[in-house]
Short mmCIF file of C-alpha atoms and ligand atoms in Angstrom, two decimals:
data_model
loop_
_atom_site.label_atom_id
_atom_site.label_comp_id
_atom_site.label_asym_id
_atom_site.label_seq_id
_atom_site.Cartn_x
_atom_site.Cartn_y
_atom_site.Cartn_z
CA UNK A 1 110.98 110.39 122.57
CA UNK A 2 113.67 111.75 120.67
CA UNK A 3 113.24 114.85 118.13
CA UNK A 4 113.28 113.25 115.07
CA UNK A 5 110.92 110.99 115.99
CA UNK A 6 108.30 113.57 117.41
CA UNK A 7 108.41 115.09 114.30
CA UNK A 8 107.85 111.98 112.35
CA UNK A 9 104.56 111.13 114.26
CA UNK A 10 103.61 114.71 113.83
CA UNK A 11 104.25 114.06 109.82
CA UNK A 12 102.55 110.90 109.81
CA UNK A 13 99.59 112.55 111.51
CA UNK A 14 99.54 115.24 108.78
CA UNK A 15 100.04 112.82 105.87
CA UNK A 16 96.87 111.34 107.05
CA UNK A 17 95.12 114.75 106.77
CA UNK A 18 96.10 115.97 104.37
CA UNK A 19 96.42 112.60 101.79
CA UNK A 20 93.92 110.55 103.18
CA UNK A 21 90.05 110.71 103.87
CA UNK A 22 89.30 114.25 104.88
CA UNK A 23 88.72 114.74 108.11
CA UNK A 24 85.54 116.02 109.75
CA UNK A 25 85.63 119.11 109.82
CA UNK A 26 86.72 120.48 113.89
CA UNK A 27 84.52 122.13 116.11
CA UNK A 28 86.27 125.14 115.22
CA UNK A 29 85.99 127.10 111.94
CA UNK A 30 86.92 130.50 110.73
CA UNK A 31 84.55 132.76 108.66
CA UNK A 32 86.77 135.69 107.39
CA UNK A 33 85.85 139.25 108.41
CA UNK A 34 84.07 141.60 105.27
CA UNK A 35 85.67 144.78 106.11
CA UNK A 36 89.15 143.18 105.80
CA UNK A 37 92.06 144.54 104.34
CA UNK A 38 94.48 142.73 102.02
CA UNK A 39 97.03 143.65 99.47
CA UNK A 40 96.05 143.43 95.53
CA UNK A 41 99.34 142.32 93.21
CA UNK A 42 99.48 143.39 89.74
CA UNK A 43 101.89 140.55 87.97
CA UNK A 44 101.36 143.00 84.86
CA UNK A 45 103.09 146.06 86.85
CA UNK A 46 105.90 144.59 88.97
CA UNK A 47 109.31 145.35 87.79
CA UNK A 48 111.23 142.80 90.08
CA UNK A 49 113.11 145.50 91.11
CA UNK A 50 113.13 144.10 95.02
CA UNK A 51 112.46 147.28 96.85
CA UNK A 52 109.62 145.81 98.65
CA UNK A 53 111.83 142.83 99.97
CA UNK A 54 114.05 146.01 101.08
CA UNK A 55 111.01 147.51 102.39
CA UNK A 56 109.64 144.77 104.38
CA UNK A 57 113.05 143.71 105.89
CA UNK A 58 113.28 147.80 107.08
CA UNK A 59 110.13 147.56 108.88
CA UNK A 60 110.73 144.62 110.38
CA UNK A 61 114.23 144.64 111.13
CA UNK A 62 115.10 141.20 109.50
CA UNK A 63 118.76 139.90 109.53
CA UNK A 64 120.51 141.58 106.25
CA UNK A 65 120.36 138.76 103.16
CA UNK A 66 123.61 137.29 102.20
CA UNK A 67 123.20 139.41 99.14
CA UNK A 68 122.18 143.35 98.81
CA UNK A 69 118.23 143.91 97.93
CA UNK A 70 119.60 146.15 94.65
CA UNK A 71 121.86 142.65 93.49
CA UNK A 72 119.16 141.67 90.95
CA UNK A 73 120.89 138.46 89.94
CA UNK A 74 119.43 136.60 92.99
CA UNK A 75 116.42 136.51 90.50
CA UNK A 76 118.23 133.71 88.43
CA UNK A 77 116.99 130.87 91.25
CA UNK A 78 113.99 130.66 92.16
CA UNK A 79 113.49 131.51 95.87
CA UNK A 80 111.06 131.16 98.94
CA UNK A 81 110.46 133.11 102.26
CA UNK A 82 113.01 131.17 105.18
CA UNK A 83 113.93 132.34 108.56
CA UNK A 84 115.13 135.85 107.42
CA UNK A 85 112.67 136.53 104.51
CA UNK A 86 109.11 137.07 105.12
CA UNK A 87 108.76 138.22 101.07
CA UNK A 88 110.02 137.06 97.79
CA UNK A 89 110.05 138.18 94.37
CA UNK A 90 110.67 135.71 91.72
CA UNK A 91 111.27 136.18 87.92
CA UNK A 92 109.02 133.76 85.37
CA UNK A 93 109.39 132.67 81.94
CA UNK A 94 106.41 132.81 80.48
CA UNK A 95 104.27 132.54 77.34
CA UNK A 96 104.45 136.52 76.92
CA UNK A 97 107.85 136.98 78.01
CA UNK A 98 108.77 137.76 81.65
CA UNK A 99 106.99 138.46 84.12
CA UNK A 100 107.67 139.10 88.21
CA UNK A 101 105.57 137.37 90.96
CA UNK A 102 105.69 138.66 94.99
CA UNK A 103 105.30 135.87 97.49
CA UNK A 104 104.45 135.55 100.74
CA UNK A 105 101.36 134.38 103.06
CA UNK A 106 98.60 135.00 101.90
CA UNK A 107 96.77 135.99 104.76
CA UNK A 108 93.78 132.78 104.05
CA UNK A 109 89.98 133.76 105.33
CA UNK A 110 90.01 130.19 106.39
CA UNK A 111 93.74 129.64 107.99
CA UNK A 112 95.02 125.76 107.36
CA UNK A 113 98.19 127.14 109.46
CA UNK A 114 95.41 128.11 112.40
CA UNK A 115 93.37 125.13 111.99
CA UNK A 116 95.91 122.49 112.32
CA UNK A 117 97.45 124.83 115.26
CA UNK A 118 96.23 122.73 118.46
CA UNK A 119 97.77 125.70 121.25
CA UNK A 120 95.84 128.43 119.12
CA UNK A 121 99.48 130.17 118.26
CA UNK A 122 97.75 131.52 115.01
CA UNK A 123 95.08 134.38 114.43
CA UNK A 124 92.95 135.48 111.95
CA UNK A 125 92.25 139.05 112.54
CA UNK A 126 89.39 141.05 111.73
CA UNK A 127 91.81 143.52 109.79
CA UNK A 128 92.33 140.27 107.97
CA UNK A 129 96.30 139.70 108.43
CA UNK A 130 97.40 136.04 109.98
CA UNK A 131 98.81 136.21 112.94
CA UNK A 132 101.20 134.42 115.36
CA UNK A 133 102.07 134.37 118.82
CA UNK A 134 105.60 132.91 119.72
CA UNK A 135 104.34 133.20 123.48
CA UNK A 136 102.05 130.27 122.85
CA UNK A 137 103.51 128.09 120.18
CA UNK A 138 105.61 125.07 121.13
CA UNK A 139 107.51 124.51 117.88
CA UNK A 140 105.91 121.40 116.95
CA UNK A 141 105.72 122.44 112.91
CA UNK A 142 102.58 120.97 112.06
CA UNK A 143 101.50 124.58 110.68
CA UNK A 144 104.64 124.26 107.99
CA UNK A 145 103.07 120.53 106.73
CA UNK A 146 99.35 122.49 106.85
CA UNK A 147 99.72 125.48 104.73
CA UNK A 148 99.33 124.88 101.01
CA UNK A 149 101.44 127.69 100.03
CA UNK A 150 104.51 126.39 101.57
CA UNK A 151 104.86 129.85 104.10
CA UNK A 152 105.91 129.43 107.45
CA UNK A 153 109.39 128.50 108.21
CA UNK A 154 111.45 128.18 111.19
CA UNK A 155 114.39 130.18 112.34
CA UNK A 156 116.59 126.74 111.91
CA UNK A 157 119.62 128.15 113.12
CA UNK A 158 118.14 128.32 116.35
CA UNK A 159 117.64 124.80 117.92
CA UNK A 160 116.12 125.26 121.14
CA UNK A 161 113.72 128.04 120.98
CA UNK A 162 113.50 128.62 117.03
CA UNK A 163 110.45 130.99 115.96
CA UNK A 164 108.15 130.30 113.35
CA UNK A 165 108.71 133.21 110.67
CA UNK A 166 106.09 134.66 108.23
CA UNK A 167 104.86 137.67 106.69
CA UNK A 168 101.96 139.49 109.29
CA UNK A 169 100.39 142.35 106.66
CA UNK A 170 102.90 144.48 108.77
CA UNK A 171 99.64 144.03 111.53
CA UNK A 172 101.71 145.06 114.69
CA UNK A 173 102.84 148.42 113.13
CA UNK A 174 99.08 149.27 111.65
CA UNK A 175 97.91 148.50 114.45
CA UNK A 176 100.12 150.40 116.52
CA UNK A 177 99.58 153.72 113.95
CA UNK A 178 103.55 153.31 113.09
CA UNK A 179 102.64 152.62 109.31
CA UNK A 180 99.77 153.41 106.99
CA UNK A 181 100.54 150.33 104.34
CA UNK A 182 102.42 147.65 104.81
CA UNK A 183 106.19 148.12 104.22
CA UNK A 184 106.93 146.50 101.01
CA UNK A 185 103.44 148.14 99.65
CA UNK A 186 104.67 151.57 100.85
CA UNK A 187 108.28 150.74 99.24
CA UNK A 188 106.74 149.54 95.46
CA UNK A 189 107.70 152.47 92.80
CA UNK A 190 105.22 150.94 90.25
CA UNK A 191 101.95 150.70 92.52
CA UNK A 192 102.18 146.94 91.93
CA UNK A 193 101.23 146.57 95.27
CA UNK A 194 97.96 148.27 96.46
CA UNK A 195 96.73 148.07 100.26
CA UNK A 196 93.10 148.56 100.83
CA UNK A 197 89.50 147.08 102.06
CA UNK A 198 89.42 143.69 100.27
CA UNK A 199 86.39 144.19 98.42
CA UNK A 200 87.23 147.52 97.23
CA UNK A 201 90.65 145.53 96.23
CA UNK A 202 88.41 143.03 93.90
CA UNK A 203 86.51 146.01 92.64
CA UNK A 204 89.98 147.50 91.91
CA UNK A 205 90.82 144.70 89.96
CA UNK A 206 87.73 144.84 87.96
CA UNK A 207 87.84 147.91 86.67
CA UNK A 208 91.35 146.92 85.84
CA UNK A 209 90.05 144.55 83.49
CA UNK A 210 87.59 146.52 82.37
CA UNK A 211 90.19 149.46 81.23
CA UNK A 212 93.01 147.86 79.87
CA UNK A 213 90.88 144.86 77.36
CA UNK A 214 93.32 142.00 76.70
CA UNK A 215 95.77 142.78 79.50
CA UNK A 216 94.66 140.62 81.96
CA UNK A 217 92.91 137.54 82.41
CA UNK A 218 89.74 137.84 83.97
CA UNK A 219 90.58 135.80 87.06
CA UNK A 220 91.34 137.22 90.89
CA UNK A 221 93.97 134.50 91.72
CA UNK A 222 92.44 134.45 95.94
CA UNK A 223 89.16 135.65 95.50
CA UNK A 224 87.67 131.73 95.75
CA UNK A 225 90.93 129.82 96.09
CA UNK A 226 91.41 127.76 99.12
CA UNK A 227 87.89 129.74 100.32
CA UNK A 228 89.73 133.06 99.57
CA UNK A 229 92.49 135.03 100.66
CA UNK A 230 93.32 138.39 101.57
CA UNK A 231 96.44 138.94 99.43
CA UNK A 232 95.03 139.13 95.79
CA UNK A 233 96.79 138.06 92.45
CA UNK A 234 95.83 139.76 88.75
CA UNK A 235 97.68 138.75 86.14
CA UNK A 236 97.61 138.23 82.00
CA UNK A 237 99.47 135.29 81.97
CA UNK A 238 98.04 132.07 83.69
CA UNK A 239 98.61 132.21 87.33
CA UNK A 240 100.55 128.72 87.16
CA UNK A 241 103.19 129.84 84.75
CA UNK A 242 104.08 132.37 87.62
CA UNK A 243 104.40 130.03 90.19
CA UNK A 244 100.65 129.83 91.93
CA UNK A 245 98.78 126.37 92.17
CA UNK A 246 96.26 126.30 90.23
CA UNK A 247 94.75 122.82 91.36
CA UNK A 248 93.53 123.81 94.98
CA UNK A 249 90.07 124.52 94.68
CA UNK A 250 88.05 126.41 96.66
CA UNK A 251 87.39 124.60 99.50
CA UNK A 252 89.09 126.03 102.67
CA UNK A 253 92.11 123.82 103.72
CA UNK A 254 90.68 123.93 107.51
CA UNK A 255 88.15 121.27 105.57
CA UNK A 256 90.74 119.01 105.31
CA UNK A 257 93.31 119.86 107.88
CA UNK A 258 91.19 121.25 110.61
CA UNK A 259 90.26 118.51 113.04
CA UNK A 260 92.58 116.07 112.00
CA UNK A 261 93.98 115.48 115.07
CA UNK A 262 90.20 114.71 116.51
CA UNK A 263 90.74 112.38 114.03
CA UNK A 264 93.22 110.67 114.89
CA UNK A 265 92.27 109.14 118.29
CA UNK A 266 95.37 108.22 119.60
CA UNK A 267 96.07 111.57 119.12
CA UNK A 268 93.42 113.25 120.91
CA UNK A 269 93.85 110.76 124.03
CA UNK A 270 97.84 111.34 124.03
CA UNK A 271 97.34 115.34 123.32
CA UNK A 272 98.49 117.01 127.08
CA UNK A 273 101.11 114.59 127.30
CA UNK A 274 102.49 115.21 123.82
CA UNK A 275 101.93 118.83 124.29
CA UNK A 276 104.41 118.91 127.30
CA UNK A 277 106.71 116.43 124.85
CA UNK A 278 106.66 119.75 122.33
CA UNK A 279 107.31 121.42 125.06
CA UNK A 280 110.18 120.20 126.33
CA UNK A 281 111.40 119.56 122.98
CA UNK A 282 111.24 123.21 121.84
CA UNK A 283 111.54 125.07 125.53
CA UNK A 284 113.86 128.17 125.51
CA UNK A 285 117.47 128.79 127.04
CA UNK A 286 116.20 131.92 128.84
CA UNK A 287 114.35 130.90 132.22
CA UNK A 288 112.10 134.08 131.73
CA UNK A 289 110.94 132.95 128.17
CA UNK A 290 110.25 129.55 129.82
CA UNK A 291 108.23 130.70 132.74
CA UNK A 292 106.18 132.58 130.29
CA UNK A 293 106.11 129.71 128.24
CA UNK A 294 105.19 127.58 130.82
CA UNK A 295 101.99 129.69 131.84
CA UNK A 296 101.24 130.31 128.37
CA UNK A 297 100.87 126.13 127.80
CA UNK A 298 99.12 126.06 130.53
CA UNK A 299 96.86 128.11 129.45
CA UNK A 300 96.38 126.69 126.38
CA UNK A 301 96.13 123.13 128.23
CA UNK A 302 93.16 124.56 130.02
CA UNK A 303 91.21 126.01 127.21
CA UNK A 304 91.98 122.76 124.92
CA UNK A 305 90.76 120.65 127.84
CA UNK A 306 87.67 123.11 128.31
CA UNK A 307 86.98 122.55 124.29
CA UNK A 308 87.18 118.98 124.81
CA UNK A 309 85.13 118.57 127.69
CA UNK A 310 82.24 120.65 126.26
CA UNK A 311 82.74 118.78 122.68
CA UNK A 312 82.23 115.25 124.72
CA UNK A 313 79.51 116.38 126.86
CA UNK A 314 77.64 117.22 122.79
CA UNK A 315 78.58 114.21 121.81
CA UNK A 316 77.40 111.93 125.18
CA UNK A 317 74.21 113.79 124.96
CA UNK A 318 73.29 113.20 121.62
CA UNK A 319 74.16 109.69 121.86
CA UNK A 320 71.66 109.83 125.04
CA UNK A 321 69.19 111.11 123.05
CA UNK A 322 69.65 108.92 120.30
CA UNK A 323 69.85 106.08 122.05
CA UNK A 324 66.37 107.08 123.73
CA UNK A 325 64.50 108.27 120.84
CA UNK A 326 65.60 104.18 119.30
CA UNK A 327 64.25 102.53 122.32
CA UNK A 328 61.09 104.48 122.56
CA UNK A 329 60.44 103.49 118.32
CA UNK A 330 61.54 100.25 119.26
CA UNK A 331 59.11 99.81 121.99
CA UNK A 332 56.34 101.33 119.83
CA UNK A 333 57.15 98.91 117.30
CA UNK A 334 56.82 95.76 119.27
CA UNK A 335 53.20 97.51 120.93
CA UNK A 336 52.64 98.05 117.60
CA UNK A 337 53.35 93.97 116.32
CA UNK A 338 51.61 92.97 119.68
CA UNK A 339 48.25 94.80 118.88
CA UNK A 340 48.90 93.47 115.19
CA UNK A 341 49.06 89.63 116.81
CA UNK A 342 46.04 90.54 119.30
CA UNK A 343 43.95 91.89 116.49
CA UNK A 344 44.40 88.90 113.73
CA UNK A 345 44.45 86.37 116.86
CA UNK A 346 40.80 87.54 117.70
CA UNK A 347 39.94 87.83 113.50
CA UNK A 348 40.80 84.03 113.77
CA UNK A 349 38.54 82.89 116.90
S1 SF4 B 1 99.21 131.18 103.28
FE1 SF4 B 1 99.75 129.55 104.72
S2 SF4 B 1 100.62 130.63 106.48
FE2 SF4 B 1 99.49 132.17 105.28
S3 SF4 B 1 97.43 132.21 106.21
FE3 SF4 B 1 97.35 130.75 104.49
S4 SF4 B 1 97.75 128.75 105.47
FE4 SF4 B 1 98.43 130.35 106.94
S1 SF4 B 2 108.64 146.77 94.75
FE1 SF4 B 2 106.86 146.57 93.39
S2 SF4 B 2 107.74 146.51 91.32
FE2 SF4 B 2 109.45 146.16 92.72
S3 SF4 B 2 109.55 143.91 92.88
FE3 SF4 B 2 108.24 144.56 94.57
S4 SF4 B 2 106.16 144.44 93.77
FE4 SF4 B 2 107.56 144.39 91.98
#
């Protein structure tokens, strides 16, 4: 199967999920943690002056962009994170003049990238930042076509073994006690960007509105949406004048995405041999990166197989049961009728 048309089928498969019926929700679902953290983004303080770009590509040692973080005029086009950018800021026109927005993932409580990842590259966290393991993931894309903020993106310049490529809440270096904040929070010179518990975030925001009357509109932009996020939007101009959707409800995406390849049954029976197809498709240069690769899939292979097995065995016993519970009323009923027959046949005699 050639490339292209790999990636069609997986398209095809995701138009279905994501335009069609929803599908049935998988046997896998994601809560959210409450003691999360997340980032809270005042639209009304940002400057677009770009130092967090400049801060996040420090701490992660990105490529350098074409142009230099302190070139401002980059702000004329609208941009998006790609293969070098995990953070963007754009500039808005708006109905009370201009104002900046910051994008990048938005760390979801209920991950459409994770749910619609069938080798489990992606991870939600209890510290609340999205996660992804290039160990695991077999570059199949489906994660792009799932997330309905447009985030990840490939490294397209690499064909063979390209990476997907998306902000992480700076996780690794938290984690690791290398940072306090994440880098483009600890760059911000306006405290536009504030890193904290995510309900203490939404408090935050509160009292914002309850301090500065008429500043902001009283909406968290990721409290509810898309069942929440943990990277937080205030604002006082409508958040779809600065670039947010505004028409995605708040009904986690893995409702819609997650299980859609259960859903699609030719999927589901073709899934280990299309897995090794992404495989080979997307398999690295360096025989290391494939051995690890290798195990890694097989890994995956096993657990996926393991879910499978233990999701048919439900679904064979219910039907067992079902089907036994229906004989057993049916054979009651016709006792029942027979008795019925007896009974008026010995009224009659
Ligand atoms: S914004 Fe997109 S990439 Fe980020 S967690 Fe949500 S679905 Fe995943
Ligand atoms: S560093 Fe702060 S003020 Fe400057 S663009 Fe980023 S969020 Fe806005």
């Amino acid at each position: 199967m050639q490339r292209r048309q790999f990636l069609g089928l997986l398209g095809a498969t995701a138009a279905t999920a994501v335009l069609g019926k929803p599908a049935q929700a998988g046997p896998k679902h994601f809560t959210g943690y409450p003691d999360s953290y997340g980032v809270l983004f005042d639209a009304t303080r940002c400057i677009g002056c770009r130092r967090c770009e400049a801060g996040c590509n420090r701490v992660n040692h990105l490529p350098a962009p074409a142009r230099p973080f302190d070139d401002l005029s980059v702000l004329d086009t609208k941009r998006r994170t790609d293969g070098r950018t995990f953070t963007v800021v754009n500039r808005y026109e708006t109905a009370k003049g201009i104002v900046y927005r910051k994008n990048q993932c938005q760390h979801c409580l209920e991950p459409a990238c994770a749910s619609s990842c069938f080798v489990a590259a992606y991870d939600k966290t209890p510290q609340g930042a999205v996660t992804w393991n290039e160990k695991v993931c077999v570059g199949c894309r489906y994660c792009m076509i799932a997330c309905p903020f447009d985030i990840p993106t490939f490294e397209y310049w690499d064909p063979l073994a390209p990476k997907i490529m998306k902000c992480h809440l700076c996780y690794p270096h938290i984690t690791a006690g290398k940072l306090r904040v994440p880098g483009c929070v600890g760059a911000c010179p306006t405290e536009a960007l504030v890193y904290g518990r995510r309900a203490d975030l939404i408090r935050e925001a509160r009292q914002r509105f309850h301090l500065f009357p008429g500043r902001y509109l009283d909406h968290i932009y990721g409290e509810h949406e898309m069942g929440g996020t943990n990277w937080l939007y205030i604002s006082g101009v409508p958040f779809s004048q600065i670039g947010l959707r505004e028409d995605l409800g708040v009904t986690p995406a893995p409702e819609f995405t997650s299980g859609a390849l259960a859903a699609v049954p030719i999927i589901a029976a073709a899934w280990p041999a299309l897995l090794l197809g992404i495989y080979a498709i997307s398999q690295a240069k360096d025989k290391a990166a494939r051995q690890e690769k290798r195990e890694a899939l097989k890994e995956a292979l096993a657990k996926a197989k393991a879910e499978c097995d233990a999701e048919l065995a439900k679904v064979k016993a219910k039907a067992e049961a079902d089907k036994k519970a229906a004989i057993e009323r049916e054979v009651k009923k016709a006792l029942e009728e027979a008795a019925k027959a007896q009974a008026a046949k010995e009224e009659g005699e």
